[in-house]
XYZ file of C-alpha atoms in Angstrom:
482
model
C 97.809 69.478 146.163
C 98.872 72.165 143.684
C 96.780 75.330 143.793
C 94.994 75.990 140.480
C 95.976 78.981 138.394
C 92.338 80.087 138.163
C 89.040 78.904 139.638
C 85.731 79.426 137.898
C 84.626 81.729 140.728
C 87.696 83.920 140.222
C 87.268 84.044 136.455
C 83.593 84.922 136.792
C 84.320 87.690 139.289
C 87.152 89.147 137.213
C 85.524 89.008 133.783
C 81.868 89.401 134.731
C 81.180 86.492 132.407
C 78.171 84.191 132.451
C 79.252 80.762 133.712
C 77.841 77.403 132.609
C 79.757 75.256 135.050
C 82.270 75.000 137.886
C 85.906 74.244 137.064
C 89.549 74.868 137.882
C 92.144 75.847 135.265
C 95.874 75.202 135.532
C 96.819 77.264 132.493
C 95.538 79.607 129.797
C 95.688 78.896 126.070
C 94.653 80.604 122.848
C 95.891 77.855 120.507
C 94.641 74.262 120.412
C 97.969 73.171 118.893
C 99.759 73.931 122.158
C 96.858 73.582 124.597
C 97.475 71.324 127.583
C 94.859 69.401 129.535
C 93.421 71.617 132.252
C 93.889 74.892 130.354
C 91.289 77.621 130.021
C 90.874 78.080 126.245
C 90.312 81.713 125.216
C 88.533 82.013 121.862
C 90.176 85.098 120.353
C 89.218 86.474 116.965
C 92.314 87.108 114.899
C 93.354 85.638 111.555
C 90.925 82.845 112.441
C 87.989 82.785 114.835
C 88.908 80.903 117.994
C 85.281 79.886 118.475
C 85.717 77.420 115.595
C 88.250 75.530 117.731
C 86.319 75.300 121.002
C 85.101 71.722 120.383
C 88.686 70.658 119.588
C 89.912 72.381 122.753
C 87.530 70.306 124.863
C 88.556 67.124 123.062
C 92.153 67.970 124.011
C 91.229 68.335 127.667
C 90.444 72.037 128.140
C 88.989 72.783 131.573
C 86.700 75.457 130.121
C 86.438 77.957 127.279
C 86.151 81.715 127.468
C 83.888 82.718 124.572
C 81.653 85.477 123.252
C 78.698 83.249 122.383
C 77.300 79.763 122.778
C 79.292 77.252 120.747
C 77.755 74.218 119.118
C 79.691 71.087 119.989
C 81.155 72.491 123.209
C 81.339 69.664 125.733
C 82.588 71.569 128.781
C 81.969 74.704 130.835
C 81.776 78.048 129.034
C 82.488 81.544 130.306
C 80.519 83.873 128.045
C 81.722 87.489 127.841
C 81.146 90.427 125.489
C 84.777 90.579 124.312
C 87.220 87.695 124.777
C 90.356 89.818 124.332
C 89.096 92.362 126.835
C 88.314 89.548 129.281
C 91.835 88.158 128.817
C 93.133 91.617 129.695
C 91.056 91.605 132.863
C 92.551 88.250 133.848
C 95.995 89.686 133.189
C 95.336 92.728 135.374
C 93.973 90.544 138.176
C 96.958 88.224 137.935
C 99.347 91.165 138.176
C 97.462 92.581 141.148
C 97.450 89.353 143.150
C 101.160 88.574 142.805
C 104.105 89.937 144.727
C 106.432 89.108 141.834
C 108.954 91.683 140.676
C 108.045 92.290 137.040
C 110.682 93.311 134.509
C 109.401 94.787 131.249
C 111.644 94.553 128.197
C 111.436 96.530 124.977
C 113.825 97.935 122.386
C 114.481 97.809 118.656
C 116.552 94.615 118.861
C 117.396 92.068 121.531
C 114.052 91.948 123.367
C 113.534 88.201 123.219
C 117.180 87.443 123.948
C 117.152 89.657 127.041
C 113.838 88.168 128.166
C 115.329 84.685 127.905
C 118.500 85.787 129.702
C 116.313 87.138 132.493
C 114.485 83.814 132.724
C 117.810 82.027 133.176
C 119.424 84.629 135.422
C 116.481 85.089 137.809
C 115.457 81.446 138.185
C 118.152 80.640 140.793
C 116.724 83.444 142.953
C 113.110 82.252 142.909
C 110.242 81.007 140.726
C 110.466 82.965 137.479
C 107.750 83.400 134.855
C 108.248 84.421 131.222
C 106.472 83.748 127.945
C 107.655 80.650 126.119
C 107.714 82.499 122.819
C 107.931 86.105 121.655
C 104.492 87.001 123.024
C 104.925 90.770 123.076
C 101.837 92.330 121.474
C 98.255 93.268 122.388
C 97.307 89.647 123.079
C 100.730 88.219 123.909
C 101.354 90.391 126.964
C 97.883 89.779 128.491
C 98.321 86.051 127.849
C 101.732 86.062 129.532
C 100.387 87.871 132.581
C 97.231 85.733 132.816
C 99.471 82.643 132.887
C 101.654 83.958 135.712
C 101.645 81.511 138.651
C 100.406 82.874 141.961
C 103.738 82.105 143.618
C 106.019 83.685 141.041
C 108.868 85.697 142.536
C 109.934 87.272 139.246
C 108.463 87.769 135.783
C 110.053 88.926 132.538
C 107.564 90.429 130.093
C 108.541 91.391 126.567
C 106.715 94.374 125.034
C 106.864 95.113 121.304
C 105.237 97.480 118.868
C 104.795 98.371 115.219
C 103.175 101.764 115.803
C 103.153 104.505 118.414
C 100.684 104.009 121.244
C 101.035 100.225 121.488
C 103.521 99.810 124.347
C 101.831 102.231 126.746
C 98.730 100.063 127.345
C 100.927 96.963 127.725
C 103.061 98.706 130.321
C 100.050 99.962 132.244
C 98.745 96.395 132.297
C 102.039 94.807 133.370
C 103.086 97.551 135.811
C 106.803 96.682 135.621
C 109.052 97.300 138.601
C 111.999 97.467 136.213
C 111.836 98.578 132.565
C 114.624 97.781 130.096
C 115.070 99.483 126.726
C 117.756 97.472 124.942
C 118.532 99.982 122.194
C 116.936 102.260 119.615
C 117.537 101.581 115.924
C 115.780 102.252 112.582
C 113.309 99.364 112.794
C 109.610 99.532 111.811
C 110.397 102.669 109.832
C 107.351 101.995 107.651
C 105.316 103.455 110.537
C 107.655 106.287 111.579
C 109.242 109.249 109.850
C 112.210 109.581 112.217
C 114.087 107.308 114.593
C 113.363 109.812 117.379
C 109.717 108.796 117.082
C 110.684 105.176 117.648
C 112.484 106.237 120.820
C 109.344 107.992 122.041
C 107.249 104.908 121.265
C 109.638 102.629 123.157
C 109.678 105.070 126.092
C 105.969 104.366 126.559
C 107.161 101.443 128.701
C 107.653 103.983 131.504
C 103.925 104.828 131.517
C 103.104 101.830 133.699
C 106.295 101.763 135.757
C 105.576 101.021 139.409
C 106.307 103.765 141.966
C 110.020 103.735 142.745
C 110.640 101.758 139.561
C 113.949 101.453 137.720
C 114.692 102.275 134.081
C 117.606 100.309 132.605
C 118.969 102.249 129.615
C 121.749 101.839 127.054
C 124.264 104.622 127.680
C 125.986 103.924 124.355
C 122.853 104.570 122.316
C 122.476 107.890 120.507
C 118.973 108.312 121.940
C 119.934 107.806 125.580
C 119.197 111.377 126.665
C 115.797 111.319 124.981
C 114.914 108.112 126.805
C 116.393 109.318 130.088
C 114.242 112.435 129.954
C 111.131 110.269 129.595
C 112.301 108.029 132.439
C 112.912 110.990 134.726
C 109.429 112.301 133.922
C 108.076 108.987 135.212
C 110.122 109.404 138.435
C 112.207 106.380 137.552
C 115.627 105.635 138.953
C 117.957 105.329 135.950
C 120.530 102.529 135.735
C 122.769 102.568 132.669
C 124.642 99.838 130.810
C 127.153 99.848 127.965
C 130.817 100.342 127.150
C 130.853 104.099 127.777
C 132.664 105.518 130.772
C 130.241 106.143 133.587
C 127.877 103.271 132.776
C 126.560 101.606 135.929
C 126.832 98.195 134.254
C 129.964 98.723 132.200
C 131.611 96.348 129.743
C 135.416 96.460 129.810
C 136.165 93.616 127.412
C 134.463 90.918 125.394
C 136.084 87.752 124.096
C 134.127 85.587 121.667
C 135.031 81.905 121.461
C 133.522 79.137 119.345
C 130.802 78.251 121.841
C 130.730 81.067 124.388
C 131.349 84.739 125.092
C 133.424 85.915 128.043
C 132.661 89.347 129.461
C 134.631 91.443 131.915
C 133.177 94.568 133.439
C 131.595 95.985 136.559
C 128.183 96.722 138.042
C 127.940 99.688 140.385
C 131.684 99.430 140.939
C 131.673 95.695 141.670
C 133.866 93.679 139.269
C 132.121 91.167 137.004
C 133.628 88.317 135.005
C 131.168 85.884 133.470
C 130.523 83.597 130.543
C 127.520 83.567 128.202
C 126.750 80.117 126.811
C 126.657 81.290 123.186
C 129.032 83.211 120.901
C 128.375 86.830 119.922
C 129.805 90.168 120.965
C 126.323 91.714 120.831
C 125.187 89.241 123.526
C 127.466 90.968 126.041
C 125.351 94.116 125.871
C 122.143 92.131 126.328
C 123.660 90.305 129.286
C 124.701 93.535 130.992
C 121.164 94.892 130.629
C 119.769 91.673 132.094
C 122.202 91.643 135.023
C 121.476 95.289 135.816
C 117.777 94.403 135.931
C 118.396 91.309 138.081
C 120.272 93.481 140.557
C 117.542 96.144 140.523
C 114.858 93.496 141.130
C 116.677 92.055 144.125
C 117.951 88.878 142.482
C 121.193 87.138 143.432
C 123.816 88.568 141.078
C 126.392 85.816 141.655
C 123.884 83.087 140.841
C 122.671 85.095 137.847
C 126.134 85.329 136.296
C 126.644 81.581 136.705
C 123.263 80.883 135.106
C 124.172 82.876 131.997
C 126.906 80.345 131.345
C 124.151 77.800 130.663
C 121.997 80.158 128.602
C 121.417 79.332 124.933
C 120.102 81.482 122.103
C 116.366 81.018 121.395
C 115.171 79.167 118.300
C 115.451 81.273 115.167
C 117.504 83.920 116.953
C 121.006 82.522 116.697
C 120.384 78.899 117.633
C 123.089 76.573 116.288
C 122.766 73.195 114.634
C 125.292 70.580 113.633
C 124.322 68.773 110.428
C 126.106 65.416 110.188
C 126.472 64.397 106.542
C 126.307 60.768 105.527
C 125.803 57.794 107.814
C 127.052 58.627 111.310
C 128.567 61.830 109.914
C 131.112 59.946 107.823
C 131.066 62.742 105.227
C 131.736 65.516 107.750
C 129.344 68.138 109.047
C 127.958 71.609 108.455
C 127.271 74.147 111.190
C 124.015 76.100 110.830
C 123.243 79.383 112.597
C 119.478 79.937 112.538
C 118.606 83.652 112.535
C 115.387 83.208 110.566
C 112.913 84.727 113.030
C 113.582 88.420 112.495
C 115.910 90.866 110.776
C 116.833 94.521 110.561
C 120.141 96.215 109.665
C 121.378 96.208 113.271
C 120.615 92.557 113.963
C 121.855 91.536 110.498
C 125.252 93.061 111.182
C 125.390 91.329 114.565
C 124.525 88.015 112.923
C 127.192 88.515 110.258
C 129.733 89.213 113.001
C 128.827 85.921 114.671
C 129.133 84.088 111.345
C 132.460 85.769 110.645
C 133.850 84.534 113.958
C 132.561 80.970 113.593
C 135.266 78.320 113.098
C 135.195 76.361 109.838
C 136.851 73.005 109.097
C 139.257 72.527 106.195
C 139.962 69.445 104.080
C 136.779 67.530 104.890
C 134.580 68.273 101.880
C 134.690 68.593 98.131
C 136.250 72.016 98.633
C 139.531 72.100 100.538
C 138.657 75.128 102.660
C 135.646 75.473 104.931
C 133.593 78.566 104.128
C 131.269 80.996 105.899
C 128.097 81.310 103.845
C 125.206 83.719 104.484
C 121.667 83.192 103.188
C 119.844 86.511 103.564
C 116.179 87.299 102.944
C 114.326 90.597 102.912
C 114.367 92.797 106.011
C 110.827 94.153 106.236
C 109.154 97.291 107.630
C 112.151 99.553 107.047
C 110.226 102.356 105.363
C 111.084 104.475 102.302
C 114.855 103.814 102.558
C 114.437 100.053 102.561
C 116.315 99.389 99.309
C 119.159 101.682 100.338
C 119.384 100.070 103.777
C 119.704 96.645 102.192
C 122.420 97.913 99.863
C 124.335 99.445 102.783
C 124.729 95.980 104.293
C 127.125 95.155 101.437
C 129.692 97.586 102.846
C 129.311 96.509 106.481
C 132.699 95.701 108.055
C 131.172 92.509 109.454
C 131.229 91.073 105.916
C 135.029 90.961 105.953
C 135.266 87.316 106.985
C 132.222 86.089 105.051
C 132.986 84.083 101.923
C 129.653 84.111 100.090
C 126.296 85.872 100.455
C 123.226 84.381 98.773
C 120.084 86.522 98.747
C 116.378 86.068 98.091
C 113.355 88.312 97.770
C 112.722 91.739 96.296
C 114.517 94.070 98.688
C 117.741 92.074 98.800
C 118.217 92.694 95.074
C 119.930 95.944 96.087
C 122.184 94.046 98.496
C 123.019 91.490 95.831
C 123.882 94.208 93.318
C 126.111 96.025 95.826
C 128.104 93.031 97.054
C 131.766 92.726 96.054
C 132.092 90.213 93.220
C 134.205 87.849 95.317
C 131.409 87.570 97.914
C 128.418 87.680 95.584
C 126.442 84.456 95.593
C 123.182 83.716 93.808
C 119.983 85.725 94.066
C 116.671 83.900 94.270
C 113.194 85.380 93.762
C 111.851 83.557 96.826
C 112.962 81.677 99.905
C 111.373 78.501 98.506
C 113.635 78.670 95.461
C 116.635 79.353 97.684
C 115.711 76.389 99.871
C 115.542 74.109 96.835
C 119.198 74.815 96.065
C 120.611 75.412 99.552
C 122.208 71.978 99.687
C 124.136 72.655 96.503
C 125.603 75.825 97.965
C 127.160 74.118 101.000
C 129.836 71.540 101.708
C 131.266 69.721 104.712
C 133.276 72.084 106.894
C 131.123 75.104 106.039
C 129.230 77.337 108.450
C 125.905 78.649 107.145
C 123.843 81.491 108.591
C 120.219 82.118 107.592
C 118.798 85.584 108.301
C 115.585 87.361 107.352
C 112.367 88.850 108.655
C 109.671 86.389 109.648
C 107.596 87.466 106.652
C 110.458 86.492 104.346
C 109.835 82.845 105.300
C 113.505 81.986 105.699
C 112.602 79.090 107.988
C 112.161 76.978 104.844
C 115.857 77.519 104.083
C 116.751 76.461 107.623
C 114.660 73.319 107.214
C 116.293 72.521 103.863
C 119.785 72.766 105.352
C 118.837 70.646 108.344
C 117.501 67.974 105.976
C 120.926 67.673 104.342
C 121.878 65.227 107.084
C 121.232 64.411 110.709
C 120.567 67.670 112.531
C 121.350 68.105 116.212
C 121.003 71.266 118.275
C 124.483 72.435 119.219
C 124.370 73.353 122.887
C 128.011 74.287 123.034
C 131.290 72.442 122.888
C 133.994 72.353 125.470
C 137.122 74.431 125.091
C 138.035 77.875 123.854
C 136.008 79.890 126.346
């Protein structure tokens, strides 16, 4: 019989809550839309009050609900506490304390979720591996991830994000990572910071909870490496570096991007490495090296990890690819869609444009003889006082060289639209909804489309509109070329 994730006795002892029944929980949920039978439902107060959904949680099979008050219509056991979020944090701390899992914390300006997902894939062959299903990296996401960690986990990858200084420190102290990765430092969330150096300090808070003898995995190529290394040394961390620079512990020698994969050659602590990543993108090589350095530091099997990365795929909204078959059984050809709609900043936008620029098109299958590479770009948010200028600078990025057309939408991308060379300038739309309404008219069989924007720009509606042009199928990679 499978051991429960939590018993009512454990939850009562950890949270100090008042119990109205005996139960066992096999999971923890904060959302009735994804709740599974047997979950403990935690009624958090955020945009909406979770207490309003307690009756629905029980109808969907919740084992119990952790609440701050009695709830009318509740048909199962309640755990009543003073503060539900604080109680979730206590469950997280208890979960971390009872496990022998090696925990890897991941932060950085870009690449956090990708590295977390690479770690999930790369560590799984070495033992049971736990990681959040989504980008749960904030003040409730990290506690939820930890509270869900199975007792028998051997490894855990925990993403830690922030919008302001002082946010990552408490998450790190809760997660107590054995290994801490900082992917890179870039001008992201500049609305909350005056200088990029302050972002580096905020990301370095991940070392505050680092376990004794812990390892800091740092990007040697990044301009803020020394600043981060100083913080790591102050936390008595062992520093392991990755990058293309001479002297990196996990060093990239060469990267070859094919249509469905990326091949990387390099070395780790002097040992030669040659491996494939199951998705195209030169920027993925850096993420993979960070992940492999962390796998090695956590005691995982490096050979199995490199093989697993060959099966890794980009997460939804972060470079996932779709094939859109046009007409019945694709008789009218197909369009390739690269979905980058979950997040955006200048660094990740350039990486996405590089991937689009390298994507193969198909000629002589549509109304237009030549297949094109078409970018649909929405506003990049939280960039601070230079936001308009930073959008405009994207127009001169070398990664635009192989892009045929750039369509834009929103307020900030007006500066990008105005700065684009005439031969690449597409149409500007006031909103993503208006762009979505015309997206089908801007594409033809043989084209490759890439949709990029911050989550708040709502570019997912453009992705949906393109997928509705035909029969959409997730492209998990094609044979050849790698």
